[in-house]
Amino acid sequence: MNRDALTTPLLDASPAADTFRHGFELPARAESVSRARRRVGEVLHRWGVTGDDRETVLLVVSELVTNAVVHTGGHLVSCLLHRTADRLRVTVHDQGSGPSGPRVCRDAQGERGRGLLLVEAVSLAWGSYDGERGAGRSVWCELPLRADAFPAEQPGSGPLGAAWPC
C-alpha cells in the first residue's frame, strides 16, 4: 500500500460524533501544507469560524504543518482540531523529530525560523510533547475565538443540521 497517497480522516463527522473535533493525516510533503490549509478552511467554514479568527487558525496550521514537514523525517503528518465555545486547539503530530524539539527563534533575521514565534504571539498557550513510545512529537496551541464567532446553537441544531427524529 502506498502510504504517501493517503489523506485519511482520523475522526468521523457522523451525527453521533462530536461535531467540534476533526482530524486528518497527510503525507509529509511540501504540497501537504496547502492541502492542510484547504482542509482546515472547510472545517472552519462548517463550524462558522470566519474573519480574523479563521485567518489566524489557517496561519498557525500552515506554520505547524510546515515545521512537521521540513524539520522531521516522517512520512505522515496528522492534524487535530478541537473547538470549544471560546477557543480552538490545533495539534500537529509528526513521526520523527530531532532530540531538542521545537524552539522559538527570537533572533531570526532571515525568512526562516520565525514560525513558532508567530504561533506563540497569536496563541493563548502552546507547547509540545513526545509521542507515545517515542514515536514522533506533537506541537499544539490554543487560539482564542470571539464569543460571537458561532451562531447560537439550539438543541438539535449545529453544524450538521437538525437532530434525528425520535
Short mmCIF file of C-alpha atoms in Angstrom, two decimals:
data_model
loop_
_atom_site.label_atom_id
_atom_site.label_comp_id
_atom_site.label_asym_id
_atom_site.label_seq_id
_atom_site.Cartn_x
_atom_site.Cartn_y
_atom_site.Cartn_z
CA MET A 1 0.00 0.00 0.00
CA ASN A 2 1.28 3.47 -0.91
CA ARG A 3 1.10 5.45 2.37
CA ASP A 4 2.01 8.67 0.53
CA ALA A 5 -1.30 8.55 -1.35
CA LEU A 6 -3.37 8.62 1.84
CA THR A 7 -5.42 11.51 3.09
CA THR A 8 -7.11 9.69 5.92
CA PRO A 9 -9.76 11.26 8.13
CA LEU A 10 -8.98 10.37 11.75
CA LEU A 11 -12.37 11.28 13.14
CA ASP A 12 -15.75 10.79 11.54
CA ALA A 13 -18.22 13.69 11.45
CA SER A 14 -21.22 11.36 11.64
CA PRO A 15 -24.33 12.52 13.54
CA ALA A 16 -23.25 10.53 16.60
CA ALA A 17 -19.75 12.04 16.65
CA ASP A 18 -18.61 15.17 18.45
CA THR A 19 -19.12 17.73 15.68
CA PHE A 20 -16.46 20.05 17.07
CA ARG A 21 -13.47 17.75 16.63
CA HIS A 22 -11.82 16.97 13.35
CA GLY A 23 -8.63 15.15 12.49
CA PHE A 24 -6.81 14.04 9.37
CA GLU A 25 -3.46 12.76 8.08
CA LEU A 26 -1.44 13.91 5.09
CA PRO A 27 1.85 12.80 3.55
CA ALA A 28 4.84 14.70 4.97
CA ARG A 29 5.49 16.65 1.77
CA ALA A 30 5.66 20.35 0.97
CA GLU A 31 2.38 20.30 -1.02
CA SER A 32 0.58 18.97 2.05
CA VAL A 33 0.78 22.40 3.69
CA SER A 34 -1.71 23.86 1.20
CA ARG A 35 -3.84 20.71 1.44
CA ALA A 36 -3.94 21.10 5.23
CA ARG A 37 -4.95 24.77 4.92
CA ARG A 38 -7.72 23.87 2.48
CA ARG A 39 -8.99 21.03 4.69
CA VAL A 40 -8.95 23.17 7.84
CA GLY A 41 -10.63 26.02 5.95
CA GLU A 42 -13.50 23.69 5.02
CA VAL A 43 -13.90 22.58 8.63
CA LEU A 44 -13.82 26.16 9.91
CA HIS A 45 -16.50 27.08 7.36
CA ARG A 46 -18.75 24.26 8.65
CA TRP A 47 -18.13 25.41 12.21
CA GLY A 48 -18.92 29.03 11.35
CA VAL A 49 -15.43 30.36 12.15
CA THR A 50 -14.85 33.42 9.96
CA GLY A 51 -12.86 36.63 9.66
CA ASP A 52 -9.70 37.18 11.67
CA ASP A 53 -10.25 34.01 13.73
CA ARG A 54 -10.27 31.93 10.55
CA GLU A 55 -7.17 33.62 9.12
CA THR A 56 -5.26 33.14 12.38
CA VAL A 57 -6.11 29.43 12.53
CA LEU A 58 -5.06 28.95 8.90
CA LEU A 59 -1.76 30.76 9.53
CA VAL A 60 -1.00 28.60 12.57
CA VAL A 61 -1.86 25.38 10.73
CA SER A 62 0.45 26.43 7.89
CA GLU A 63 3.32 27.07 10.30
CA LEU A 64 2.90 23.87 12.31
CA VAL A 65 2.46 21.60 9.28
CA THR A 66 5.41 23.27 7.55
CA ASN A 67 7.59 22.62 10.60
CA ALA A 68 6.47 18.97 10.73
CA VAL A 69 7.29 18.50 7.04
CA VAL A 70 10.59 20.42 6.95
CA HIS A 71 12.16 19.54 10.30
CA THR A 72 11.25 15.87 10.76
CA GLY A 73 11.91 12.65 8.93
CA GLY A 74 8.45 11.10 8.99
CA HIS A 75 6.15 10.04 6.19
CA LEU A 76 2.87 11.33 7.65
CA VAL A 77 1.67 14.42 9.48
CA SER A 78 -1.58 14.43 11.40
CA CYS A 79 -3.66 17.40 12.45
CA LEU A 80 -6.38 17.52 15.10
CA LEU A 81 -8.75 20.45 15.68
CA HIS A 82 -10.87 20.74 18.82
CA ARG A 83 -13.24 23.67 19.18
CA THR A 84 -14.87 24.83 22.40
CA ALA A 85 -17.07 27.88 22.92
CA ASP A 86 -14.18 30.34 23.19
CA ARG A 87 -11.08 28.65 21.80
CA LEU A 88 -9.70 26.28 19.22
CA ARG A 89 -6.92 23.83 19.93
CA VAL A 90 -4.71 22.82 16.99
CA THR A 91 -2.41 19.80 17.39
CA VAL A 92 0.01 18.68 14.68
CA HIS A 93 1.81 15.37 15.12
CA ASP A 94 4.85 14.21 13.14
CA GLN A 95 6.56 10.83 13.06
CA GLY A 96 10.07 11.92 13.90
CA SER A 97 11.87 14.85 15.45
CA GLY A 98 15.31 15.95 16.49
CA PRO A 99 16.29 15.46 20.12
CA SER A 100 15.81 19.11 21.09
CA GLY A 101 12.21 19.51 19.92
CA PRO A 102 10.66 22.71 18.59
CA ARG A 103 12.24 26.03 19.57
CA VAL A 104 11.21 29.64 19.17
CA CYS A 105 13.93 31.55 17.26
CA ARG A 106 13.79 35.04 18.74
CA ASP A 107 16.84 36.35 16.84
CA ALA A 108 15.90 35.07 13.37
CA GLN A 109 16.89 37.65 10.77
CA GLY A 110 16.18 35.64 7.62
CA GLU A 111 12.96 34.36 6.14
CA ARG A 112 13.13 31.15 8.17
CA GLY A 113 12.95 30.49 11.88
CA ARG A 114 10.09 32.75 12.90
CA GLY A 115 7.16 30.31 12.62
CA LEU A 116 6.94 29.33 16.28
CA LEU A 117 7.48 32.95 17.32
CA LEU A 118 4.38 33.76 15.30
CA VAL A 119 2.46 30.82 16.84
CA GLU A 120 3.49 31.99 20.30
CA ALA A 121 2.36 35.56 19.56
CA VAL A 122 -1.19 34.63 18.49
CA SER A 123 -1.81 31.76 20.93
CA LEU A 124 -3.17 31.70 24.44
CA ALA A 125 -0.77 28.82 25.10
CA TRP A 126 1.37 26.41 23.10
CA GLY A 127 3.73 23.54 23.70
CA SER A 128 4.91 20.14 22.56
CA TYR A 129 5.17 16.61 23.83
CA ASP A 130 6.74 13.38 22.63
CA GLY A 131 4.53 10.78 21.02
CA GLU A 132 3.70 7.51 22.70
CA ARG A 133 6.66 5.13 22.89
CA GLY A 134 8.89 7.88 21.48
CA ALA A 135 7.18 7.91 18.07
CA GLY A 136 7.31 11.50 16.87
CA ARG A 137 6.23 14.70 18.53
CA SER A 138 3.04 16.72 18.84
CA VAL A 139 3.03 20.51 18.79
CA TRP A 140 -0.18 22.18 19.96
CA CYS A 141 -1.58 25.63 20.51
CA GLU A 142 -4.81 27.14 21.77
CA LEU A 143 -6.23 30.10 19.91
CA PRO A 144 -8.88 32.48 21.23
CA LEU A 145 -12.17 32.72 19.35
CA ARG A 146 -14.59 35.61 19.51
CA ALA A 147 -17.70 34.87 21.53
CA ASP A 148 -19.85 35.85 18.54
CA ALA A 149 -17.92 33.61 16.13
CA PHE A 150 -20.60 30.92 16.17
CA PRO A 151 -24.34 31.06 15.55
CA ALA A 152 -26.49 30.35 18.58
CA GLU A 153 -26.85 26.61 18.84
CA GLN A 154 -30.17 25.20 19.87
CA PRO A 155 -30.52 21.57 20.95
CA GLY A 156 -30.65 19.57 17.76
CA SER A 157 -29.06 22.28 15.64
CA GLY A 158 -25.46 22.92 14.81
CA PRO A 159 -23.01 22.39 12.01
CA LEU A 160 -24.65 19.14 10.90
CA GLY A 161 -28.25 20.35 10.89
CA ALA A 162 -31.37 19.18 12.68
CA ALA A 163 -31.40 16.35 15.18
CA TRP A 164 -32.60 12.90 14.28
CA PRO A 165 -36.35 12.49 14.87
CA CYS A 166 -37.31 10.37 17.89
#
